[in-house]
Amino acid sequence: MAGRFLTLDSASAERYSPRVACPDDQELLAMLERSMNPTLFGELEQHIDSCASCRKAVAALAKGSLPQHAVAPFEELDHELAPGATIDDRYVVSRELGRGGMGTVYLAHDPTLGRDVAIKLHRAGSSADRLQREAVAMAKLAHPNVVNVFEVATVDDRIYVAMEYVRGTTLRGWIAQSPRSWREIVAMITACGRGLAAAHAAGLVHRDFKPENVLVGDDGRPRVGDFGLARADHAAMVADFAMLTTADTMTAGVAGTPAYMAPEQMNGDPVDARSDQFAFCIAAWESLYGKRPFAGTTLALLHAAIEAHELVVPKATPAVPDRVHAVIARGLAHSPSDRFPDMTALLTALDRAARPRHIRNTAAVVVGLAVLGGGSALAAHAVSDQRHAATCDAAAAQMRDKFSLVDHTRLASAMVATGVPYAQSSIDHAIPVLDRTAAFLADQAISVCQDATLTPHARDVRTTCLASRGAGFASVVDQLEHGDATVVRNAPDSAWALYDPTPCSEGPIGAPPMSLALAKRIGDLHALIASQRVKDAIATGTALLADARAQHDTAAETQIALSLAGVQDEVEPGSGVASFNAAEAAAETQGRDLEAASALAGLAADAGTGPVPNFAQAHHDLELAHAKLTRVGGNTALEAKLAQIEAEVLVYENRFGDAERAMRKSLDLAEKLFGADHPIVGGAYGTLSQIVDAEGKHAEQLADAQKAFDILRAAYGDVHPQVATATGNLSVAYRANDRLDDARRELLAADRMYEQLYGPNHPAHAITAANLGSIEMRAGNWAAARTAMERSKAIWSKVAGPMSPPVAGIDRDLGDTLQMLGDHDGAIASDREAVTIYEQLGADGTVRLGPALDDLCEQLLVVKRYADCRPMAERALAMLEAKPADANPQELADARLMVAKVLWETHGDHAKARALARSAVATGVEPDRKQLATDWLAAHR
């Protein structure tokens, strides 16, 4: 019988009908030795899956009858793939990552989505139906701590699973990389447990949890993998035990997988989520103590130790608290009913056990000494200290519990349920930031509670401030849990908007704190703003401001008016002026210099960068804001904001050198306060790159644009509006440095992001098309440039109107392109259309009309229509020189050179022409434009 199975050829296997009878010991041993045809192995595996007596027989055979030498794997019946091969005409194989009895894992590239993936290609005949069911179930599970499954399909009768490729190491490798404190290890293992809990909630049981099946990415986030995709249900033990004596799976005398088995799994009994809990606790124990909890150099000895529940704690152990030890030990109970009800309960207990304890053991000793010495007052004081410490611990716990482990799983499940394609990325990038905010709020709660130097008034003010922040945090979490696709997309923004590492300030002495009820409602308002629900925020803020005024709560009024002004300005620049003025007036009433400085910052931005800039007013507001900050001793966050506003105003004034210095100051302050990974810092690098671009410092521009991109992608994920913007900005920097292939690649990547985020008819596509046209112009690909420009113009005409400023801007670029293609009439018509649009826009078009006239004049010069060009050139120069402080230096230089050219060609004043050209050389900023003026001077003596 055994011989027939072992020698059966493939033709006979196809005719072989499913067996009903149980396999005998010879057949079972052949399975354990992995010397059986895989087709029959899969068939018997399915039988054992449904047969309790066979499962027990396999368990007994594995423990007592396995040969004491490494057994041979299945014969290589499936051709393995070389680098460059494709899977399913889509995935391009890069290299092999590993192999096992059930198949091979490859690193492959998905050119469609531009990402690397791990492909698990199973061997033919390996229980296809079961693997398909399990893989599909895994694909539905999305969680930050679970390896993401992208696709499940079949090719050449072999199941393959396309999964997230995690660059990093295993949990065991992470432990070995460097010394870890017990708190670091508990935090890491807890994150792994969240992945298991999410799988259990989805109806999946891992059955093979161990450190090797946890991948810790370079980002420090662990992902649990191999959720039974290669093995399933109770038959999994067959494959596990077959590995028992294989040399490369030995650890301390026992193979890795059996060493993590729960007693019921080792005995062949049914397993459930509590069996995973047992394996999890073995991994946790091993991670903390360096050795597994049950000793045994053979499977039989290991089994006996587990049955006797003989836990072994190494003598030289880290200072793992007993409370943490007790939680893990309960998860290792022999009977599943004695363990925690589920992983969530275990993780909650572990989280509580790992929290800092602020009640010191010495307190009890002090009490004892006081009683012995007759010092009853000292004893009472010690007891009071204990109670106060407990109160502070409770305050911190209350803040921390606003985002518990249970919330993680619930929030992730709700966001995935929206069906948004980028939900997983939003989860990955929002939850860690929410954790950071919860931890900061908890630390602040302890700090305020324990600070004995605070006056009662200061304590009330700071406690109320923390209550407001806590309410805002809870509101954001609630919105994310019940939000639509837009809320899910903006989840990382909402999380980062909440993260404020500045402690609550005391405020002016004697000023009453705002009411707690209003403070919590302000927190809800901040949550709406953080979630970018602009209309709701304006409506809520307006009503809340009326309530604060009715209650004569000036502190609340100031905060609400500041928040309302900011969101109003986002909707329409300049519309927040009235609210900023109201906020400043309310702040001045109570001597709240910090809030007054915030209001002045907003007013300065509106004055200096609005539709009709008032630079003098902007600088006055900035100086006044700095004076108020000096009076309160400074505030890093607001100082960084003031420096950025100053930089933006200076850009509008075309004072790029001063703008760069102000922006670098803002960047330094922001990086010190928020950390190098905060999106505010990424945005600051992006602004700096644009400023140095205007100065012609293109190498610095590229470096700053790259930093902006790296920070924002790490903060928001691969697909996000700000990441798309940073990608486009990086493309511009590459173009400025004549790295045109890189510029084109990044720009197309940005366009793909916009397609995913907004669909095909969004203005963002018009911007990327115009920039692509600029790249092709620089490369001399004039036909491609024309196609890109015409696409941009068509989109802008549809979304902004045919007589809009964006259409005029495209017409100007299109004119240059048509000129290079030899279509001079088309070039003149295109530039004339741009001039017409700017003229019809009135004051809104004035700032661009001068340069547009110069463009048209340039086209007329090409066809030697000098007389037609001269009045346009002189008009353009007059417009720019009327307000030289407001003019862009390079545009002013170009206008002067243009008048010089037409004067010369129309036999005008040659001396004046050369003087204008010399001024163009002195005024110009861009090196290539300065060179044009220099060359003209050399040719026209």
mmCIF file of N, CA and C in Angstrom, residues 494-590:
data_model
loop_
_atom_site.group_PDB
_atom_site.id
_atom_site.type_symbol
_atom_site.label_atom_id
_atom_site.label_comp_id
_atom_site.label_asym_id
_atom_site.label_seq_id
_atom_site.Cartn_x
_atom_site.Cartn_y
_atom_site.Cartn_z
ATOM 1 N N SER A 494 -5.690 64.813 9.549
ATOM 2 C CA SER A 494 -6.402 65.028 10.812
ATOM 3 C C SER A 494 -5.527 64.665 11.997
ATOM 4 N N ALA A 495 -4.815 63.548 11.873
ATOM 5 C CA ALA A 495 -3.958 63.110 12.979
ATOM 6 C C ALA A 495 -2.824 64.096 13.217
ATOM 7 N N TRP A 496 -2.171 64.529 12.140
ATOM 8 C CA TRP A 496 -1.049 65.466 12.303
ATOM 9 C C TRP A 496 -1.534 66.821 12.796
ATOM 10 N N ALA A 497 -2.728 67.243 12.355
ATOM 11 C CA ALA A 497 -3.256 68.534 12.793
ATOM 12 C C ALA A 497 -3.509 68.549 14.299
ATOM 13 N N LEU A 498 -3.789 67.380 14.874
ATOM 14 C CA LEU A 498 -4.023 67.273 16.317
ATOM 15 C C LEU A 498 -2.727 67.352 17.120
ATOM 16 N N TYR A 499 -1.629 66.905 16.486
ATOM 17 C CA TYR A 499 -0.387 66.763 17.252
ATOM 18 C C TYR A 499 0.229 68.138 17.517
ATOM 19 N N ASP A 500 0.124 68.591 18.739
ATOM 20 C CA ASP A 500 0.667 69.885 19.166
ATOM 21 C C ASP A 500 1.579 69.646 20.356
ATOM 22 N N PRO A 501 2.913 69.639 20.140
ATOM 23 C CA PRO A 501 3.838 69.308 21.226
ATOM 24 C C PRO A 501 4.097 70.466 22.180
ATOM 25 N N THR A 502 3.354 71.569 22.046
ATOM 26 C CA THR A 502 3.538 72.678 22.985
ATOM 27 C C THR A 502 2.642 72.465 24.200
ATOM 28 N N PRO A 503 3.186 72.592 25.398
ATOM 29 C CA PRO A 503 2.350 72.411 26.590
ATOM 30 C C PRO A 503 1.330 73.535 26.717
ATOM 31 N N CYS A 504 0.237 73.265 27.424
ATOM 32 C CA CYS A 504 -0.774 74.293 27.674
ATOM 33 C C CYS A 504 -0.146 75.406 28.507
ATOM 34 N N SER A 505 -0.335 76.654 28.090
ATOM 35 C CA SER A 505 0.278 77.781 28.790
ATOM 36 C C SER A 505 -0.647 78.302 29.885
ATOM 37 N N GLU A 506 -0.055 79.049 30.800
ATOM 38 C CA GLU A 506 -0.809 79.521 31.966
ATOM 39 C C GLU A 506 -1.704 80.704 31.632
ATOM 40 N N GLY A 507 -1.284 81.587 30.721
ATOM 41 C CA GLY A 507 -2.071 82.775 30.421
ATOM 42 C C GLY A 507 -1.770 83.877 31.413
ATOM 43 N N PRO A 508 -2.389 85.049 31.217
ATOM 44 C CA PRO A 508 -2.110 86.191 32.104
ATOM 45 C C PRO A 508 -2.575 85.941 33.533
ATOM 46 N N ILE A 509 -1.800 86.409 34.494
ATOM 47 C CA ILE A 509 -2.145 86.248 35.909
ATOM 48 C C ILE A 509 -3.439 87.003 36.211
ATOM 49 N N GLY A 510 -4.335 86.347 36.870
ATOM 50 C CA GLY A 510 -5.582 86.976 37.261
ATOM 51 C C GLY A 510 -6.713 86.799 36.263
ATOM 52 N N ALA A 511 -6.387 86.452 35.007
ATOM 53 C CA ALA A 511 -7.447 86.261 34.016
ATOM 54 C C ALA A 511 -8.132 84.932 34.277
ATOM 55 N N PRO A 512 -9.465 84.897 34.306
ATOM 56 C CA PRO A 512 -10.166 83.648 34.607
ATOM 57 C C PRO A 512 -10.040 82.656 33.456
ATOM 58 N N PRO A 513 -9.969 81.365 33.761
ATOM 59 C CA PRO A 513 -9.933 80.376 32.683
ATOM 60 C C PRO A 513 -11.295 80.287 31.999
ATOM 61 N N MET A 514 -11.295 79.789 30.774
ATOM 62 C CA MET A 514 -12.571 79.609 30.083
ATOM 63 C C MET A 514 -13.355 78.489 30.752
ATOM 64 N N SER A 515 -14.667 78.473 30.525
ATOM 65 C CA SER A 515 -15.499 77.434 31.127
ATOM 66 C C SER A 515 -15.140 76.079 30.519
ATOM 67 N N LEU A 516 -15.231 75.044 31.345
ATOM 68 C CA LEU A 516 -14.878 73.703 30.890
ATOM 69 C C LEU A 516 -15.795 73.248 29.764
ATOM 70 N N ALA A 517 -17.084 73.598 29.851
ATOM 71 C CA ALA A 517 -18.033 73.191 28.810
ATOM 72 C C ALA A 517 -17.661 73.795 27.464
ATOM 73 N N LEU A 518 -17.329 75.098 27.456
ATOM 74 C CA LEU A 518 -16.921 75.742 26.208
ATOM 75 C C LEU A 518 -15.588 75.180 25.718
ATOM 76 N N ALA A 519 -14.692 74.864 26.639
ATOM 77 C CA ALA A 519 -13.393 74.307 26.260
ATOM 78 C C ALA A 519 -13.564 72.998 25.494
ATOM 79 N N LYS A 520 -14.468 72.158 25.964
ATOM 80 C CA LYS A 520 -14.686 70.872 25.279
ATOM 81 C C LYS A 520 -15.331 71.089 23.912
ATOM 82 N N ARG A 521 -16.216 72.090 23.807
ATOM 83 C CA ARG A 521 -16.826 72.378 22.508
ATOM 84 C C ARG A 521 -15.793 72.962 21.536
ATOM 85 N N ILE A 522 -14.843 73.721 22.076
ATOM 86 C CA ILE A 522 -13.752 74.217 21.229
ATOM 87 C C ILE A 522 -12.915 73.042 20.706
ATOM 88 N N GLY A 523 -12.733 72.033 21.554
ATOM 89 C CA GLY A 523 -12.040 70.821 21.106
ATOM 90 C C GLY A 523 -12.762 70.176 19.934
ATOM 91 N N ASP A 524 -14.106 70.130 19.996
ATOM 92 C CA ASP A 524 -14.883 69.577 18.885
ATOM 93 C C ASP A 524 -14.701 70.414 17.620
ATOM 94 N N LEU A 525 -14.653 71.755 17.789
ATOM 95 C CA LEU A 525 -14.421 72.639 16.644
ATOM 96 C C LEU A 525 -13.057 72.357 16.016
ATOM 97 N N HIS A 526 -12.036 72.200 16.839
ATOM 98 C CA HIS A 526 -10.706 71.893 16.322
ATOM 99 C C HIS A 526 -10.689 70.559 15.591
ATOM 100 N N ALA A 527 -11.500 69.619 16.037
ATOM 101 C CA ALA A 527 -11.591 68.328 15.348
ATOM 102 C C ALA A 527 -12.176 68.501 13.953
ATOM 103 N N LEU A 528 -13.190 69.344 13.816
ATOM 104 C CA LEU A 528 -13.770 69.612 12.500
ATOM 105 C C LEU A 528 -12.736 70.258 11.575
ATOM 106 N N ILE A 529 -11.966 71.186 12.122
ATOM 107 C CA ILE A 529 -10.940 71.851 11.320
ATOM 108 C C ILE A 529 -9.851 70.854 10.926
ATOM 109 N N ALA A 530 -9.438 70.021 11.887
ATOM 110 C CA ALA A 530 -8.398 69.026 11.606
ATOM 111 C C ALA A 530 -8.848 68.055 10.524
ATOM 112 N N SER A 531 -10.138 67.711 10.520
ATOM 113 C CA SER A 531 -10.680 66.776 9.530
ATOM 114 C C SER A 531 -11.045 67.470 8.226
ATOM 115 N N GLN A 532 -10.770 68.776 8.122
ATOM 116 C CA GLN A 532 -11.004 69.565 6.918
ATOM 117 C C GLN A 532 -12.484 69.614 6.527
ATOM 118 N N ARG A 533 -13.344 69.567 7.518
ATOM 119 C CA ARG A 533 -14.780 69.750 7.286
ATOM 120 C C ARG A 533 -15.062 71.244 7.430
ATOM 121 N N VAL A 534 -14.715 71.986 6.391
ATOM 122 C CA VAL A 534 -14.633 73.437 6.465
ATOM 123 C C VAL A 534 -15.996 74.073 6.720
ATOM 124 N N LYS A 535 -17.001 73.684 5.955
ATOM 125 C CA LYS A 535 -18.318 74.298 6.112
ATOM 126 C C LYS A 535 -18.877 74.036 7.507
ATOM 127 N N ASP A 536 -18.736 72.791 7.975
ATOM 128 C CA ASP A 536 -19.212 72.465 9.329
ATOM 129 C C ASP A 536 -18.443 73.267 10.371
ATOM 130 N N ALA A 537 -17.141 73.440 10.141
ATOM 131 C CA ALA A 537 -16.312 74.180 11.100
ATOM 132 C C ALA A 537 -16.738 75.643 11.174
ATOM 133 N N ILE A 538 -17.021 76.253 10.034
ATOM 134 C CA ILE A 538 -17.430 77.662 10.037
ATOM 135 C C ILE A 538 -18.783 77.824 10.726
ATOM 136 N N ALA A 539 -19.719 76.927 10.423
ATOM 137 C CA ALA A 539 -21.043 77.010 11.052
ATOM 138 C C ALA A 539 -20.947 76.791 12.556
ATOM 139 N N THR A 540 -20.191 75.778 12.961
ATOM 140 C CA THR A 540 -20.032 75.486 14.388
ATOM 141 C C THR A 540 -19.300 76.618 15.100
ATOM 142 N N GLY A 541 -18.232 77.117 14.476
ATOM 143 C CA GLY A 541 -17.458 78.188 15.093
ATOM 144 C C GLY A 541 -18.258 79.468 15.251
ATOM 145 N N THR A 542 -19.080 79.799 14.255
ATOM 146 C CA THR A 542 -19.898 81.012 14.337
ATOM 147 C C THR A 542 -20.893 80.925 15.494
ATOM 148 N N ALA A 543 -21.560 79.757 15.613
ATOM 149 C CA ALA A 543 -22.523 79.570 16.707
ATOM 150 C C ALA A 543 -21.821 79.561 18.060
ATOM 151 N N LEU A 544 -20.662 78.930 18.114
ATOM 152 C CA LEU A 544 -19.923 78.827 19.373
ATOM 153 C C LEU A 544 -19.413 80.205 19.810
ATOM 154 N N LEU A 545 -19.001 81.043 18.849
ATOM 155 C CA LEU A 545 -18.539 82.387 19.176
ATOM 156 C C LEU A 545 -19.664 83.221 19.790
ATOM 157 N N ALA A 546 -20.864 83.057 19.262
ATOM 158 C CA ALA A 546 -22.020 83.767 19.824
ATOM 159 C C ALA A 546 -22.286 83.313 21.256
ATOM 160 N N ASP A 547 -22.164 82.009 21.517
ATOM 161 C CA ASP A 547 -22.384 81.482 22.868
ATOM 162 C C ASP A 547 -21.336 82.015 23.840
ATOM 163 N N ALA A 548 -20.076 82.074 23.401
ATOM 164 C CA ALA A 548 -19.016 82.573 24.274
ATOM 165 C C ALA A 548 -19.253 84.032 24.633
ATOM 166 N N ARG A 549 -19.680 84.822 23.662
ATOM 167 C CA ARG A 549 -19.960 86.231 23.939
ATOM 168 C C ARG A 549 -21.155 86.389 24.870
ATOM 169 N N ALA A 550 -22.170 85.543 24.681
ATOM 170 C CA ALA A 550 -23.360 85.609 25.544
ATOM 171 C C ALA A 550 -22.994 85.272 26.988
ATOM 172 N N GLN A 551 -21.989 84.379 27.156
ATOM 173 C CA GLN A 551 -21.563 83.990 28.506
ATOM 174 C C GLN A 551 -20.441 84.889 29.035
ATOM 175 N N HIS A 552 -20.064 85.909 28.252
ATOM 176 C CA HIS A 552 -19.001 86.847 28.642
ATOM 177 C C HIS A 552 -17.699 86.119 28.975
ATOM 178 N N ASP A 553 -17.434 85.029 28.220
ATOM 179 C CA ASP A 553 -16.209 84.241 28.417
ATOM 180 C C ASP A 553 -15.184 84.718 27.392
ATOM 181 N N THR A 554 -14.386 85.713 27.787
ATOM 182 C CA THR A 554 -13.449 86.331 26.847
ATOM 183 C C THR A 554 -12.351 85.359 26.419
ATOM 184 N N ALA A 555 -11.906 84.495 27.335
ATOM 185 C CA ALA A 555 -10.866 83.521 26.990
ATOM 186 C C ALA A 555 -11.351 82.592 25.878
ATOM 187 N N ALA A 556 -12.582 82.108 26.021
ATOM 188 C CA ALA A 556 -13.147 81.242 24.991
ATOM 189 C C ALA A 556 -13.367 82.012 23.692
ATOM 190 N N GLU A 557 -13.856 83.237 23.812
ATOM 191 C CA GLU A 557 -14.105 84.061 22.621
ATOM 192 C C GLU A 557 -12.817 84.220 21.804
ATOM 193 N N THR A 558 -11.712 84.465 22.491
ATOM 194 C CA THR A 558 -10.441 84.651 21.791
ATOM 195 C C THR A 558 -10.048 83.397 21.019
ATOM 196 N N GLN A 559 -10.121 82.250 21.686
ATOM 197 C CA GLN A 559 -9.739 80.986 21.042
ATOM 198 C C GLN A 559 -10.636 80.673 19.848
ATOM 199 N N ILE A 560 -11.942 80.882 20.007
ATOM 200 C CA ILE A 560 -12.884 80.559 18.932
ATOM 201 C C ILE A 560 -12.666 81.478 17.733
ATOM 202 N N ALA A 561 -12.502 82.781 17.993
ATOM 203 C CA ALA A 561 -12.303 83.730 16.892
ATOM 204 C C ALA A 561 -11.021 83.419 16.125
ATOM 205 N N LEU A 562 -9.954 83.042 16.819
ATOM 206 C CA LEU A 562 -8.712 82.667 16.150
ATOM 207 C C LEU A 562 -8.908 81.455 15.240
ATOM 208 N N SER A 563 -9.581 80.423 15.758
ATOM 209 C CA SER A 563 -9.817 79.204 14.972
ATOM 210 C C SER A 563 -10.707 79.504 13.774
ATOM 211 N N LEU A 564 -11.751 80.304 14.004
ATOM 212 C CA LEU A 564 -12.693 80.632 12.935
ATOM 213 C C LEU A 564 -12.003 81.437 11.842
ATOM 214 N N ALA A 565 -11.155 82.386 12.216
ATOM 215 C CA ALA A 565 -10.451 83.210 11.232
ATOM 216 C C ALA A 565 -9.564 82.358 10.332
ATOM 217 N N GLY A 566 -8.865 81.398 10.937
ATOM 218 C CA GLY A 566 -7.978 80.548 10.153
ATOM 219 C C GLY A 566 -8.706 79.750 9.091
ATOM 220 N N VAL A 567 -9.854 79.171 9.461
ATOM 221 C CA VAL A 567 -10.591 78.358 8.496
ATOM 222 C C VAL A 567 -11.293 79.237 7.461
ATOM 223 N N GLN A 568 -11.701 80.441 7.836
ATOM 224 C CA GLN A 568 -12.297 81.361 6.866
ATOM 225 C C GLN A 568 -11.283 81.767 5.806
ATOM 226 N N ASP A 569 -10.054 82.013 6.219
ATOM 227 C CA ASP A 569 -9.005 82.377 5.262
ATOM 228 C C ASP A 569 -8.702 81.240 4.297
ATOM 229 N N GLU A 570 -8.871 79.998 4.749
ATOM 230 C CA GLU A 570 -8.634 78.863 3.860
ATOM 231 C C GLU A 570 -9.676 78.812 2.754
ATOM 232 N N VAL A 571 -10.916 79.148 3.090
ATOM 233 C CA VAL A 571 -11.982 79.147 2.091
ATOM 234 C C VAL A 571 -11.773 80.269 1.089
ATOM 235 N N GLU A 572 -11.490 81.461 1.577
ATOM 236 C CA GLU A 572 -11.266 82.630 0.714
ATOM 237 C C GLU A 572 -10.233 83.526 1.378
ATOM 238 N N PRO A 573 -9.041 83.642 0.778
ATOM 239 C CA PRO A 573 -7.996 84.476 1.384
ATOM 240 C C PRO A 573 -8.492 85.888 1.686
ATOM 241 N N GLY A 574 -8.240 86.332 2.910
ATOM 242 C CA GLY A 574 -8.655 87.665 3.326
ATOM 243 C C GLY A 574 -9.982 87.716 4.031
ATOM 244 N N SER A 575 -10.769 86.631 3.971
ATOM 245 C CA SER A 575 -12.102 86.658 4.580
ATOM 246 C C SER A 575 -12.054 86.491 6.091
ATOM 247 N N GLY A 576 -10.871 86.162 6.638
ATOM 248 C CA GLY A 576 -10.762 85.986 8.082
ATOM 249 C C GLY A 576 -10.345 87.241 8.830
ATOM 250 N N VAL A 577 -10.205 88.364 8.116
ATOM 251 C CA VAL A 577 -9.700 89.590 8.741
ATOM 252 C C VAL A 577 -10.580 90.027 9.912
ATOM 253 N N ALA A 578 -11.906 90.011 9.706
ATOM 254 C CA ALA A 578 -12.810 90.468 10.773
ATOM 255 C C ALA A 578 -12.664 89.596 12.018
ATOM 256 N N SER A 579 -12.546 88.291 11.827
ATOM 257 C CA SER A 579 -12.407 87.389 12.979
ATOM 258 C C SER A 579 -11.058 87.564 13.652
ATOM 259 N N PHE A 580 -9.988 87.785 12.870
ATOM 260 C CA PHE A 580 -8.679 88.038 13.473
ATOM 261 C C PHE A 580 -8.715 89.335 14.302
ATOM 262 N N ASN A 581 -9.388 90.358 13.783
ATOM 263 C CA ASN A 581 -9.517 91.607 14.534
ATOM 264 C C ASN A 581 -10.292 91.395 15.832
ATOM 265 N N ALA A 582 -11.355 90.589 15.743
ATOM 266 C CA ALA A 582 -12.145 90.295 16.946
ATOM 267 C C ALA A 582 -11.309 89.529 17.966
ATOM 268 N N ALA A 583 -10.506 88.572 17.476
ATOM 269 C CA ALA A 583 -9.649 87.794 18.377
ATOM 270 C C ALA A 583 -8.621 88.695 19.055
ATOM 271 N N GLU A 584 -8.039 89.617 18.287
ATOM 272 C CA GLU A 584 -7.039 90.507 18.879
ATOM 273 C C GLU A 584 -7.678 91.406 19.935
ATOM 274 N N ALA A 585 -8.862 91.932 19.626
ATOM 275 C CA ALA A 585 -9.528 92.820 20.591
ATOM 276 C C ALA A 585 -9.841 92.074 21.881
ATOM 277 N N ALA A 586 -10.359 90.846 21.753
ATOM 278 C CA ALA A 586 -10.688 90.058 22.947
ATOM 279 C C ALA A 586 -9.436 89.722 23.739
ATOM 280 N N ALA A 587 -8.332 89.421 23.039
ATOM 281 C CA ALA A 587 -7.079 89.089 23.721
ATOM 282 C C ALA A 587 -6.525 90.309 24.452
ATOM 283 N N GLU A 588 -6.595 91.457 23.805
ATOM 284 C CA GLU A 588 -6.075 92.677 24.432
ATOM 285 C C GLU A 588 -6.867 93.032 25.691
ATOM 286 N N THR A 589 -8.162 92.715 25.701
ATOM 287 C CA THR A 589 -9.007 93.028 26.859
ATOM 288 C C THR A 589 -8.474 92.383 28.134
ATOM 289 N N GLN A 590 -7.946 91.154 28.004
ATOM 290 C CA GLN A 590 -7.460 90.429 29.181
ATOM 291 C C GLN A 590 -5.936 90.366 29.239
#
